[in-house]
Each structure stands twice: as C-alpha cells, then as structure tokens.
GROMACS .gro file of C-alpha atoms in nm:
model
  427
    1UNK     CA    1   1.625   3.546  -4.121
    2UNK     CA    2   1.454   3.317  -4.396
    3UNK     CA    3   1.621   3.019  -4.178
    4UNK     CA    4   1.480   3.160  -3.869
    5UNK     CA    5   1.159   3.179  -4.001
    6UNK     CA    6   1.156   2.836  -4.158
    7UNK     CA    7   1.249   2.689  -3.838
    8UNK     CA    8   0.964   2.885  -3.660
    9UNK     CA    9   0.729   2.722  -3.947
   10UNK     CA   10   0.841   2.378  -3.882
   11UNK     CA   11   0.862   2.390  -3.537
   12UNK     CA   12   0.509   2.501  -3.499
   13UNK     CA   13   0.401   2.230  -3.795
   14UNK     CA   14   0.529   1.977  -3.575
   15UNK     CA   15   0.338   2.123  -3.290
   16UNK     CA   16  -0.006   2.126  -3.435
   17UNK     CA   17   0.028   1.767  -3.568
   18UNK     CA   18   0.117   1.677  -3.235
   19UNK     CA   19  -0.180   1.861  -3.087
   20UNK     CA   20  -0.403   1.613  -3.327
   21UNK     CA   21  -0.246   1.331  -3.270
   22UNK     CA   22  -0.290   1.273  -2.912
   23UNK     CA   23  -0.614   1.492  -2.893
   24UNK     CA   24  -0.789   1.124  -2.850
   25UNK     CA   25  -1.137   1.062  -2.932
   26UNK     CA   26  -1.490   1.269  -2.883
   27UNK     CA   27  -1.730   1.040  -2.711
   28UNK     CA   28  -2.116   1.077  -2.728
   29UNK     CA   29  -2.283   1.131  -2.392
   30UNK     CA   30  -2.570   0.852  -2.255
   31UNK     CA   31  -2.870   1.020  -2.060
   32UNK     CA   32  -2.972   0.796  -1.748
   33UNK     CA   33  -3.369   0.913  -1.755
   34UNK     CA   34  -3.463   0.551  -1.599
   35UNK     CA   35  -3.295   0.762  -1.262
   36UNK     CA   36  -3.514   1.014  -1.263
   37UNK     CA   37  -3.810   0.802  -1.155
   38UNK     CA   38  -3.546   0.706  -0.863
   39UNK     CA   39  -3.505   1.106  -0.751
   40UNK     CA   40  -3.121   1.056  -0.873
   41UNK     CA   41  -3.122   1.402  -1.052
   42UNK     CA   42  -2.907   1.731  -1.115
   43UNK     CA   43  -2.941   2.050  -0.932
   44UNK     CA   44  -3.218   2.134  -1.204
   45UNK     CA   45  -3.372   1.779  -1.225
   46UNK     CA   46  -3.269   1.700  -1.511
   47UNK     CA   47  -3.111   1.334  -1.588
   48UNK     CA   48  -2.757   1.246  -1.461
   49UNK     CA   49  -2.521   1.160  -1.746
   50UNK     CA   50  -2.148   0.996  -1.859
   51UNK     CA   51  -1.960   0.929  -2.132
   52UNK     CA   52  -1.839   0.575  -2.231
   53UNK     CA   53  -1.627   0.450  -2.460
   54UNK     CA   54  -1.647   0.076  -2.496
   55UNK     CA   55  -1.307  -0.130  -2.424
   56UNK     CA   56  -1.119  -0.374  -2.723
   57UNK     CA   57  -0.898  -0.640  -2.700
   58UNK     CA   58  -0.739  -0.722  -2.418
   59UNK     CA   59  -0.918  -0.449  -2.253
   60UNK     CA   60  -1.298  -0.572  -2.337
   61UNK     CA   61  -1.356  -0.679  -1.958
   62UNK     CA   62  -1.157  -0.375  -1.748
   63UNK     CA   63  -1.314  -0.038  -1.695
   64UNK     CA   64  -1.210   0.263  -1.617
   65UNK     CA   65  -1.491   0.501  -1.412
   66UNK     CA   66  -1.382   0.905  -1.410
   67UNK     CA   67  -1.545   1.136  -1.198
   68UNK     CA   68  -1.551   1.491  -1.358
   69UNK     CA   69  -1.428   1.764  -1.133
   70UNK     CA   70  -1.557   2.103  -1.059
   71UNK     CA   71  -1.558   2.196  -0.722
   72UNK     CA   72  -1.924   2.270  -0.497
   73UNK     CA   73  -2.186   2.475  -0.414
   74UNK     CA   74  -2.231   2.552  -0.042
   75UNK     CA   75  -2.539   2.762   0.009
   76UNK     CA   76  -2.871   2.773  -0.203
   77UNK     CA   77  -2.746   3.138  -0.381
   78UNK     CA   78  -2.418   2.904  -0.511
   79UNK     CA   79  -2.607   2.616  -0.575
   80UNK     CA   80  -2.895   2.837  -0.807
   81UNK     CA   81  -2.575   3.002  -0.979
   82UNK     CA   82  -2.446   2.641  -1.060
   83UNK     CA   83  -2.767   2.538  -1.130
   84UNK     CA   84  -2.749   2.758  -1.489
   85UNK     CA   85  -2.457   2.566  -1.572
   86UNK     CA   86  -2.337   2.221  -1.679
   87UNK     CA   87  -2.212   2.144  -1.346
   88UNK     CA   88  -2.561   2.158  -1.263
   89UNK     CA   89  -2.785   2.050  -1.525
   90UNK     CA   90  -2.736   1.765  -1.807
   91UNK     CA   91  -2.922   2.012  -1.991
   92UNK     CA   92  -2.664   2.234  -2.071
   93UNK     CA   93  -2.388   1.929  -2.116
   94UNK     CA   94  -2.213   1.933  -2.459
   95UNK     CA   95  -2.299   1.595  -2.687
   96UNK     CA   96  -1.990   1.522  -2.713
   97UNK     CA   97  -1.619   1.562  -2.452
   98UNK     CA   98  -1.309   1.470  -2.593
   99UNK     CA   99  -1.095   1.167  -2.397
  100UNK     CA  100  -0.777   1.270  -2.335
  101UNK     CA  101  -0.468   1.194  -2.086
  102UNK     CA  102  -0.608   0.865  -1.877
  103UNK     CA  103  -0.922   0.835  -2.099
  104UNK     CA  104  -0.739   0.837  -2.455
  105UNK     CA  105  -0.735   0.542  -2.691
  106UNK     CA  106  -0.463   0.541  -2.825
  107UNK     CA  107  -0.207   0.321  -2.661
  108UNK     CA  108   0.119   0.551  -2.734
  109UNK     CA  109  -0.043   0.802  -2.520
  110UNK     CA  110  -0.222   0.593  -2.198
  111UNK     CA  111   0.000   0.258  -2.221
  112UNK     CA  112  -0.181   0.097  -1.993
  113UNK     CA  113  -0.542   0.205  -1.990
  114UNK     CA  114  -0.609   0.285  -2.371
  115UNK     CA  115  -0.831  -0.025  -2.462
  116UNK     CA  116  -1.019  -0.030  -2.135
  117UNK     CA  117  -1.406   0.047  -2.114
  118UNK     CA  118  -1.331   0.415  -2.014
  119UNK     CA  119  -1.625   0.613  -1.856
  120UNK     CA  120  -1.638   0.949  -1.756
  121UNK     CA  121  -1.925   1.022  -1.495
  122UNK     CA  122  -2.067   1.406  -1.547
  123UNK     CA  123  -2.080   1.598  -1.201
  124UNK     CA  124  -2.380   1.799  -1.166
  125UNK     CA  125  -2.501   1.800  -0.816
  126UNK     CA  126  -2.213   2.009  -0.610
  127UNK     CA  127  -2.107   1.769  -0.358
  128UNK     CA  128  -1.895   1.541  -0.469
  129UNK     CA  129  -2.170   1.283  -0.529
  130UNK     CA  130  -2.230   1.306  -0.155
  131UNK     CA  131  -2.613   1.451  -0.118
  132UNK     CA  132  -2.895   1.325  -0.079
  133UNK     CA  133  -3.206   1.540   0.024
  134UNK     CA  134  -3.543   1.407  -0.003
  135UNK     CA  135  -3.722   1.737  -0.018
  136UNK     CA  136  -3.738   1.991  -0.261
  137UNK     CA  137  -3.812   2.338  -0.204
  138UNK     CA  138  -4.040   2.468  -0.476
  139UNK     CA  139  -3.900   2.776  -0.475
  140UNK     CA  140  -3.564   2.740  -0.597
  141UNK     CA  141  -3.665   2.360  -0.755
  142UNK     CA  142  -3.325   2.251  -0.618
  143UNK     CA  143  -3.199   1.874  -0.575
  144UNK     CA  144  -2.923   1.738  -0.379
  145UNK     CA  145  -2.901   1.415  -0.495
  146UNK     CA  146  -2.573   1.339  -0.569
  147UNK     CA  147  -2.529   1.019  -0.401
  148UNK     CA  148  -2.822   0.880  -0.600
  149UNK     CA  149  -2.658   0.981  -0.921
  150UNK     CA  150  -2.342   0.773  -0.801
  151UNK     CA  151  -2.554   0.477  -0.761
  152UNK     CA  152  -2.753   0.528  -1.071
  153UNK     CA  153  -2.467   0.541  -1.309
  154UNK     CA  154  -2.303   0.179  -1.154
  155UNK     CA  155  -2.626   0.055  -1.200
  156UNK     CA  156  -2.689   0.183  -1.597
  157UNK     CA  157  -2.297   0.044  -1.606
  158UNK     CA  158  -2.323  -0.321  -1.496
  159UNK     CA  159  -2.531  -0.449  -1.746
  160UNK     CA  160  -2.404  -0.323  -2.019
  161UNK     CA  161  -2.060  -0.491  -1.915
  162UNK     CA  162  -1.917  -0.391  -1.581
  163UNK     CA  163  -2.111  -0.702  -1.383
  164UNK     CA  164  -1.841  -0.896  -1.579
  165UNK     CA  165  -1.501  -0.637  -1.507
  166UNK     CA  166  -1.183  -0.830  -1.451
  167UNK     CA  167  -0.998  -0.510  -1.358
  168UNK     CA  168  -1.155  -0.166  -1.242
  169UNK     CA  169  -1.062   0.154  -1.146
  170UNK     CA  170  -1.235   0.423  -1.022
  171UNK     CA  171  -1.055   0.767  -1.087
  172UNK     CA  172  -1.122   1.135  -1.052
  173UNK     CA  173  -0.987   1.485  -1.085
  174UNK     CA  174  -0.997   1.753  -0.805
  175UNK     CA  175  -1.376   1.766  -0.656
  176UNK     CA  176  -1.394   1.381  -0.874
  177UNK     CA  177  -1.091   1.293  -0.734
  178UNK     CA  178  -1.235   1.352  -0.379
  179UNK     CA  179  -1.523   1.172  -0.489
  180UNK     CA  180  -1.298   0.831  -0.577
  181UNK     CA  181  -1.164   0.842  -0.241
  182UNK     CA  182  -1.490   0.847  -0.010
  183UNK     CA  183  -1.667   0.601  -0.323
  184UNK     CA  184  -1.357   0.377  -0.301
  185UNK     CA  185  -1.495   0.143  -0.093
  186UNK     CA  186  -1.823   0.151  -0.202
  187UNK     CA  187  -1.748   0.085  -0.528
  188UNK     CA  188  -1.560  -0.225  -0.432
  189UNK     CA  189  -1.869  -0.366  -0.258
  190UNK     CA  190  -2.074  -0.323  -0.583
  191UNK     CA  191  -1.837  -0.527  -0.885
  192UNK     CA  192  -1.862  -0.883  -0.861
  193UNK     CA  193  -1.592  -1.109  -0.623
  194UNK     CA  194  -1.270  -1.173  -0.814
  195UNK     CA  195  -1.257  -0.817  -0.963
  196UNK     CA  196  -0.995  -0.612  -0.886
  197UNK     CA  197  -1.056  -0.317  -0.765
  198UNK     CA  198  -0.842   0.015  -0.698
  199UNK     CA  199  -0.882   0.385  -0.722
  200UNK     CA  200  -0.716   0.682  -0.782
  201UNK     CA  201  -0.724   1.033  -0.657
  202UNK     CA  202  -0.621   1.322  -0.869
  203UNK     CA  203  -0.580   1.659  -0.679
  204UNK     CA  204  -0.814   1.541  -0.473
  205UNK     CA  205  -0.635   1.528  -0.146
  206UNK     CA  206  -0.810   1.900   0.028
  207UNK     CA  207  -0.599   1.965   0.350
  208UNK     CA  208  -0.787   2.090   0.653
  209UNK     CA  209  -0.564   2.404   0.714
  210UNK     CA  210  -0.598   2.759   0.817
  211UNK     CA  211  -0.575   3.045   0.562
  212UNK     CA  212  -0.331   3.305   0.533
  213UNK     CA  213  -0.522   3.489   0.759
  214UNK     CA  214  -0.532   3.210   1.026
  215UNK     CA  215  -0.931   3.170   0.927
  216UNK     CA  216  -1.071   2.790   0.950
  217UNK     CA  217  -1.217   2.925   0.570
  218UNK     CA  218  -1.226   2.558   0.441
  219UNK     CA  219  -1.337   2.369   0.735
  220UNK     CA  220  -1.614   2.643   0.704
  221UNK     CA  221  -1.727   2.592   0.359
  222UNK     CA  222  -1.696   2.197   0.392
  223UNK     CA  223  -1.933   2.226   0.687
  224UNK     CA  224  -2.173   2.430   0.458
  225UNK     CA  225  -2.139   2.167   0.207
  226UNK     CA  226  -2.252   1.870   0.448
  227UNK     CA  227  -2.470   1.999   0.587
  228UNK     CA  228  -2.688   2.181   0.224
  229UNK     CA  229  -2.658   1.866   0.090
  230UNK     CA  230  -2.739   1.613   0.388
  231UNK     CA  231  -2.417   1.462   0.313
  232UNK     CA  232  -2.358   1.307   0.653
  233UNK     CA  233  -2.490   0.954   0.592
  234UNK     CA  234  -2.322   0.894   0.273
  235UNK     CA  235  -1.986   0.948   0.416
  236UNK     CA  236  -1.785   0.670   0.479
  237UNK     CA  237  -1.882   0.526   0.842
  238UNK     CA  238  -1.550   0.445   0.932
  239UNK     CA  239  -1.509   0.849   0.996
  240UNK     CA  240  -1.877   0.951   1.066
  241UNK     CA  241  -1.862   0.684   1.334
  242UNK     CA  242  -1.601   0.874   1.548
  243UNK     CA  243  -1.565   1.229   1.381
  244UNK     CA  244  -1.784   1.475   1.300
  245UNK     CA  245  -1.902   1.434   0.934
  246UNK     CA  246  -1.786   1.764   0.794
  247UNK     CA  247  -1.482   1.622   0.885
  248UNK     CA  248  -1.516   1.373   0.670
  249UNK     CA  249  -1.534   1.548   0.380
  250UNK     CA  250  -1.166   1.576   0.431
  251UNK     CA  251  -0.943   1.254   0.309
  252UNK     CA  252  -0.707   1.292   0.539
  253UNK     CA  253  -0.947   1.145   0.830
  254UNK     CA  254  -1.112   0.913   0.554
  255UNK     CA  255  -0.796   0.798   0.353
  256UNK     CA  256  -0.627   0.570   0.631
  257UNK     CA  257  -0.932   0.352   0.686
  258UNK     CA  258  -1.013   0.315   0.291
  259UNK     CA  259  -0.966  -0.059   0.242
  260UNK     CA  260  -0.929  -0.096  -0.127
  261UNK     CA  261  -0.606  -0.025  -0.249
  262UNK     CA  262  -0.561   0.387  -0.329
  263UNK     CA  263  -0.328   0.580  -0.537
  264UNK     CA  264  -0.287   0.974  -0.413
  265UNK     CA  265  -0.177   1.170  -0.694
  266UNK     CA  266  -0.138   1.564  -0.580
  267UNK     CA  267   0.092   1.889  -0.637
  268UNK     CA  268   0.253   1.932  -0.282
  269UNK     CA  269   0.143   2.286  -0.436
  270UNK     CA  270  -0.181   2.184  -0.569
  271UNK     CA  271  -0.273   2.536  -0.741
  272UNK     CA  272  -0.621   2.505  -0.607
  273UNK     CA  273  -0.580   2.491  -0.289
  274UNK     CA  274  -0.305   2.735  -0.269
  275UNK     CA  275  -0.566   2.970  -0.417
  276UNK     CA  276  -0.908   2.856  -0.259
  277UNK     CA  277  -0.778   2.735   0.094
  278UNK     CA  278  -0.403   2.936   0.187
  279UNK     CA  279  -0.490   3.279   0.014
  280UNK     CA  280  -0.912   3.231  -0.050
  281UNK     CA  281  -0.982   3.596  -0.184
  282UNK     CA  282  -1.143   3.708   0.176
  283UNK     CA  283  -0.856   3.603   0.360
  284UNK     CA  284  -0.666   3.867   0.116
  285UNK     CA  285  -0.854   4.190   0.068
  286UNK     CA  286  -0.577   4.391  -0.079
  287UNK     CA  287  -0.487   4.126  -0.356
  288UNK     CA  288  -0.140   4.093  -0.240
  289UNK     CA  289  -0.160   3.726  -0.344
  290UNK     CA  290  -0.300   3.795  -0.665
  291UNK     CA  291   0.042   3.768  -0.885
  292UNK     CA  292   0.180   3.495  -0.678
  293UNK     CA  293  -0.141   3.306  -0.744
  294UNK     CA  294  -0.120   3.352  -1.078
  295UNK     CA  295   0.229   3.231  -1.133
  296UNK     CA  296   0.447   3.059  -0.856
  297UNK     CA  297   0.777   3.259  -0.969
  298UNK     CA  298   0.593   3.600  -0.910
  299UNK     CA  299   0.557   3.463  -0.541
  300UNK     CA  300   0.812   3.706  -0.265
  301UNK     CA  301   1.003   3.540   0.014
  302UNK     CA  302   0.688   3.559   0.238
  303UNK     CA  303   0.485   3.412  -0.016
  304UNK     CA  304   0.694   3.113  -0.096
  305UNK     CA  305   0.773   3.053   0.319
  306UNK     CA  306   0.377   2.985   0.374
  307UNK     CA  307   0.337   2.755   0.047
  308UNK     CA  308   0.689   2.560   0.177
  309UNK     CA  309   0.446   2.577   0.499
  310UNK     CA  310   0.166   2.448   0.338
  311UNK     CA  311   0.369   2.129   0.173
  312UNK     CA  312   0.434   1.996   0.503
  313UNK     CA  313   0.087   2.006   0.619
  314UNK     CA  314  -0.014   1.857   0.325
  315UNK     CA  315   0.220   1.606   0.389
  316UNK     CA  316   0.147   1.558   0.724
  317UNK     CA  317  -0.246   1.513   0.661
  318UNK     CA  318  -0.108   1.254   0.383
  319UNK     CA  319   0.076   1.070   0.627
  320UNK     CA  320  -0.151   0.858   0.794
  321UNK     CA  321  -0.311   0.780   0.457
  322UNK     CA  322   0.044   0.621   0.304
  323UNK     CA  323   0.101   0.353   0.569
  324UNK     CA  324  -0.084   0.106   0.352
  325UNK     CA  325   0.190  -0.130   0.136
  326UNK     CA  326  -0.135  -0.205  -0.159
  327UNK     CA  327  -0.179   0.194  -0.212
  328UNK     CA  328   0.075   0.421  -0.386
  329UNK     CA  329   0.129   0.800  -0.384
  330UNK     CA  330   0.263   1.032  -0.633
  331UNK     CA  331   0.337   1.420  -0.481
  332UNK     CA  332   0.552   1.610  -0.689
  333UNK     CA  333   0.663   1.968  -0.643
  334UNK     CA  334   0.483   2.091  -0.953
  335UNK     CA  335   0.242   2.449  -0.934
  336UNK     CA  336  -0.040   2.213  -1.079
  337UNK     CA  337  -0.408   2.077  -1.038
  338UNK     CA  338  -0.544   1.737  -1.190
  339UNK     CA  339  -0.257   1.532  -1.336
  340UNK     CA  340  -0.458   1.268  -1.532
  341UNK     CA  341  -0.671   1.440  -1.749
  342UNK     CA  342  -0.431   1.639  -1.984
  343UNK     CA  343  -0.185   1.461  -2.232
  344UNK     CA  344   0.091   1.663  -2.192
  345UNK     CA  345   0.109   1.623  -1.784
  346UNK     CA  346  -0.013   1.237  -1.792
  347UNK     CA  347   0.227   1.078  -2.070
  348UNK     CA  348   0.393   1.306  -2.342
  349UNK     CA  349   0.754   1.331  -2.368
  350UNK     CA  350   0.822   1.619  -2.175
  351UNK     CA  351   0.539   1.522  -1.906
  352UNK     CA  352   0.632   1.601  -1.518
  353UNK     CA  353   0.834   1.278  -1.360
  354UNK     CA  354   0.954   1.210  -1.043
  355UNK     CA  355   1.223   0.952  -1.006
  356UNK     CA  356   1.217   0.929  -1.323
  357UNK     CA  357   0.917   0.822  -1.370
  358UNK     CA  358   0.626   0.956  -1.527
  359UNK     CA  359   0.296   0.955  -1.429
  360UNK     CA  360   0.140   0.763  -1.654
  361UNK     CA  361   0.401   0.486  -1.591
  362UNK     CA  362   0.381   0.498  -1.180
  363UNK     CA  363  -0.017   0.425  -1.239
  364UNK     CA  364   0.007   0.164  -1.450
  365UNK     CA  365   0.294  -0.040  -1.243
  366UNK     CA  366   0.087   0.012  -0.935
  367UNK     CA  367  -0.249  -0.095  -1.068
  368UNK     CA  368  -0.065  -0.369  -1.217
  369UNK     CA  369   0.131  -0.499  -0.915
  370UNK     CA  370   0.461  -0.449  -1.170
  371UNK     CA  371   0.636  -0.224  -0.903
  372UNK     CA  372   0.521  -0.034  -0.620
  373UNK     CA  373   0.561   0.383  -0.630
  374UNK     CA  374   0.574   0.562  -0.295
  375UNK     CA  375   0.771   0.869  -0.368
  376UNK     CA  376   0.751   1.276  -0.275
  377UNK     CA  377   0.914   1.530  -0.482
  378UNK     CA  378   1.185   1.747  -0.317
  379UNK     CA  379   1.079   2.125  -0.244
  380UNK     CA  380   1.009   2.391  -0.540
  381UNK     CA  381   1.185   2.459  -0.725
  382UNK     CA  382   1.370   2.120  -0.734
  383UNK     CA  383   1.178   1.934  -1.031
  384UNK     CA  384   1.285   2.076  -1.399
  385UNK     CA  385   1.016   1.859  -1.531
  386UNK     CA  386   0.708   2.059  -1.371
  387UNK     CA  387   0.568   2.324  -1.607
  388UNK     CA  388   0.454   2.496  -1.326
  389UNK     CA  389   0.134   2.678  -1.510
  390UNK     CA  390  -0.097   2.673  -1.240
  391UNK     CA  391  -0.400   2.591  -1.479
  392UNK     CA  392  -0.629   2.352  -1.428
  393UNK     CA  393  -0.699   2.152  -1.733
  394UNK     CA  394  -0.886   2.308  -2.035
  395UNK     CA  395  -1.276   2.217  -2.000
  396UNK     CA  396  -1.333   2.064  -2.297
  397UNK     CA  397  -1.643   1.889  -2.125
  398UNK     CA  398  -1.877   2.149  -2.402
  399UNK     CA  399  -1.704   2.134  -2.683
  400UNK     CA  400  -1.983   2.010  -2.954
  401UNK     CA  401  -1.767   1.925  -3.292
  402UNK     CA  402  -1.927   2.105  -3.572
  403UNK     CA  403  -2.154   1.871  -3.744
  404UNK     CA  404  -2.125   1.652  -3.452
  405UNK     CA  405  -1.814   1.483  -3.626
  406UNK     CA  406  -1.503   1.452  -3.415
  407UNK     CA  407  -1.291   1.428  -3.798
  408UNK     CA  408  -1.426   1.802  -3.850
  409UNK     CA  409  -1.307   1.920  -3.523
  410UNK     CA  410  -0.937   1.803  -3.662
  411UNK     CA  411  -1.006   1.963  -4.008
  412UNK     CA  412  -1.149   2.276  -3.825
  413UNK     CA  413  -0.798   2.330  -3.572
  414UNK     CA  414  -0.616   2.196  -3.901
  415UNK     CA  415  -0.712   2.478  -4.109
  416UNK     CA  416  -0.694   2.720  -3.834
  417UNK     CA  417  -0.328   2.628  -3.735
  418UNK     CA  418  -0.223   2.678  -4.160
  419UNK     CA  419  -0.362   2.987  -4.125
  420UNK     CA  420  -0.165   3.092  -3.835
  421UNK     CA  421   0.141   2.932  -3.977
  422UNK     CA  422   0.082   3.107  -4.316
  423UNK     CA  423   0.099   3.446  -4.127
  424UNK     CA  424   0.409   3.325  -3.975
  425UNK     CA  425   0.575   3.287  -4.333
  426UNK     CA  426   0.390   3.623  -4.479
  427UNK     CA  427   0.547   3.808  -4.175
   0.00000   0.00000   0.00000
C-alpha cells in the first residue's frame, strides 16, 4: 500500500513539473487606441488589442499572427450579451494570456516556431474580423467593425518589425481559424515581396450541412452573421463574385480559390460542429444528444452512423480545397476542437499523430518545404493517439498572474499541487 501510494506521489510530482514546464510564457497585452480615431473598435468601442512576444535568434525576422477564437454573435440581443464580455470589449481583456502550444517559447515544445515574433490578435467584434458597419445605433452603442480591427493590428505590426518578415504565418483557432482562411490572401498582399507567406486553419473548416433534424440551422445563422455585420464586401471576391456572400462565410466555397499556400488542420469530428451544426440544441428538444455530445463513447449506433455521416461531408466540402500541391491538410479522427493552441495536443509526447506524425512536426515540414503532409485519419475509433475529450482548449485568455508576475503564477500552482500531493501521502 505504502508502494502504491509512493508511486501515486511520484507520478503526480512528475505531472505537475511537467504542467510548469511547458506552461510557456505570460505575455502583456498592447492597446491599439491610434484605431479608434479610424472606427476600428470592439462591440463596446473600446480599442482592439494583441499580444506579442518579440522573436530571437534565428527567429528575429519571422512572425507568427494568431487569431483568437470564440465563435459570433448573429443578432443585436447576442451581440449586447457578448458585448459584456472579453470577446467583446478590450475592456474586460486580462493583462496578461499565457503562450502555449504554437505560441510557446520554448523550443522543446514548438520546434519550429518557438523564437518567432509570435502575436496573438484578441477577437472582439463577432464576425470573424469580417464587419464593417459605418453606423452606430445609439441605442445599443454597438460596432461591427471587425474588418477594421484586422487592418489596424497589421498596421500597429509592420513597424515595429513585420515590414521586414522573412517568413510569416497567419494562424487561427476555430472562429480565428476561419478568420486565417478568408484573411489568407489579404494578408499576403500586405508583407513586403520576398516574404513568405502561408496560413493555417485550426478547426476552422465549418461545413455547410443540415442538422440532425434536416434544418439548414448553420447556413441560417451564417446568413444572420453577414448580413448584422455588413460582412459581404470583406469577403474574399473570388466567392462574392459568383456566390452569394453568406456563402462565403463557408471555406469550403472560399478555400479552393485561396492563392497563398494553406494548411487545414480539423477533427473529421470537430466537437464543435458536431454540437453547434449536426445536433444544435433546437434541432434536439428532448436532449437525446446530450451524453453523446458530451463524450463520443456515450454516442448509440444511431448516433455514431450520422457523425460517420458527417466525416464524409466534411470531407467532401474539403475536397475541392486539397487539390493545391503548396497547401497541406491534417484531419484526424480525434473528438477534438483547435489543435494548435494546447501543449499536450500540438507537441507533447503523447500528442495525437497521424502517420506517425505529430502535429507540430506536419506544420513545421510544410511551412518549411521539408516534406509535404496530405493525409486523413481512418474512421473513429481507429487512432489510439486521440484523447478524444471533446473540450475546447482552456481559456486562459483572463488569467491575470497575481502581482502581475508570470514566476508567481508557477509558485502559486506550485504550492497548490504540494498541497494536493501532501493529502495524497496523509491519506
């Protein structure tokens, strides 16, 4: 029993240590209030934001730009709801986020990215960085300005180093992630000639599909989105030009005329959308789809036969977008959403991998022209290496570390973890 117990105490030692270790860096957010006089606001107003930390080494002249995730607001109720929030005011944004996964410094953990300016652009206006409304209702006080915020940031950025990038890429997780795909081009057009330029989607590849309840529930709420935030001409115009531009909000009829090299990284059962587009809570009354939801091994036959079903759309709608030889594509068969942001699913020993290759790795060799990746997982439950949890990653965008030192957080979870681990012994 005392052996037992030992082993327990070591193990979860071992564990905590690790936690520290690759917990990365807090960086210190930067306040663009030059864009307010430009109307490139927040929901609220307020000032659009990121967090950089500056590259080293061989790293001093590539940069890494992160859209933050966190899905939309469709109608003005949504939109004043968000509004109270950090996804909608820089107001209510913690000083400091920690880097982590893609954005972490240290080079055991993010091999290829780790000394790299990284930058992680706040989202705050609820469409992707799409909007742009001129007028302002004084009644709610509401902005949809998103595409000035995108602009704003680049244009804080290249001064202060990215007019002189070698290398970039432009990145994003889920609602970000849909963001890097429709700015992909964009961005391109704004670095200097001679850079080179790719991006990378994280669970940002929304299917158009019908729910469980054969409703069109996401071409619906896209639609709302486009249109709230006047959306339309800051889509890309290879789309708008011959589809309607809530269609466009949809990378699958964007994707296969983006020009700058693209790397789609998705769950064939991205947890999101199984949740928000297959089984959306109206399309499932009763809450029969609750457990499933929840955890992919509570799902019944029925269940699982409409999430295979869902795979192949998804990879039918990714299809067209995979002809390109300079992009790459990573779809495993992991219960997941966003790959890049958390350590232990981007590059950690027991991360997911797919032909043997881990995330982290396929990235890198891509963006580096070392070897190409094109691969798709086999059906669930084929991959031993997905952890399956379903969770998006932690938000750790508020975390403020007490006294504003990122050492104290460590001490603080340090002392916390002995604690625990004490108990474990006393027990």
């Amino acid at each position: 029993m005392v052996d037992s117990r030992l082993g327990q105490w070591l193990k979860l030692v071992v564990s905590l240590l690790l936690l520290l270790k690759t917990q990365g860096l807090y960086v210190g957010i930067t306040y663009v209030k030059s864009a307010v006089a430009k109307g490139a606001v927040c929901l609220d107003g307020s000032p659009p934001a990121y967090h950089w930390d500056k590259g080293f080494g061989t790293g001093i002249n590539s940069w890494l730009i992160h859209f933050e995730g966190g899905g939309w607001c469709n109608n003005v109720t949504n939109c004043l709801s968000r509004k109270k929030t950090h996804l909608g005011s820089s107001k209510l944004m913690g000083q400091q986020i920690a880097f982590s996964g893609i954005m972490n410094n240290k080079r055991p953990f993010n091999p290829d990215f780790y000394n790299w300016n990284r930058v992680k652009i706040r989202y705050c206006d609820g469409s992707s960085f799409t909007g742009d409304v001129q007028a302002v209702n004084p009644a709610t006080n509401l902005h949809f300005r998103g595409a000035r915020i995108w602009l704003a940031v680049i244009e804080d950025l290249l001064p202060k180093g990215l007019k002189n990038a070698e290398n970039a890429l432009l990145s994003g997780c889920s609602a970000g992630g849909l963001a890097s795909i429709l700015h992909c081009d964009s961005f391109r057009s704004l670095l200097p000639m001679g850079t080179t330029v790719k991006c990378l989607s994280d669970a940002g590849y929304f299917i158009n599909v019908r729910d469980v309840s054969g409703a069109p529930h996401v071409q619906t709420y896209f639609k709302e989105i486009v249109t709230l935030h006047g959306s339309a001409k800051n889509l890309p115009l290879s789309c708008t030009s011959t589809l309607k531009p809530s269609f466009c909000f949809f990378p699958q009829y964007v994707a296969p005329q983006v020009r700058t090299p693209l790397f789609i990284l998705n769950a064939a059962y991205d947890s999101w959308q199984i949740r928000n587009i297959l089984a959306p809570g109206n399309a499932d009354p009763l809450g029969v789809w609750k457990s499933c939801k929840l955890d992919i091994n509570n799902c019944s036959p029925l269940q699982l036969k409409a999430m295979q079903d869902f795979r192949l759309r998804f990879l039918i709608a990714l299809n067209k977008a995979t002809n390109s030889s300079s992009g790459g594509f990573y779809i495993d068969s992991c219960y997941a959403h966003c790959q890049t942001e958390t350590q232990e699913k981007w590059f950690m020993a027991d991360s997911p991998m797919l032909g043997k290759m881990k995330i982290a790795k396929a990235v890198g060799d891509w963006f580096y022209d070392r070897s190409p990746f094109h691969k798709i997982d086999c059906p669930y439950p084929c991959n031993p290496s997905c952890q399956n949890s379903g969770l998006a990653p932690p938000d750790n965008s508020e975390k403020k570390p007490p006294n504003g030192s990122a050492e104290s957080v460590k001490m603080s979870r340090l002392s916390c973890g002995l604690l625990m681990l004490t108990g474990v012994m006393l027990a």
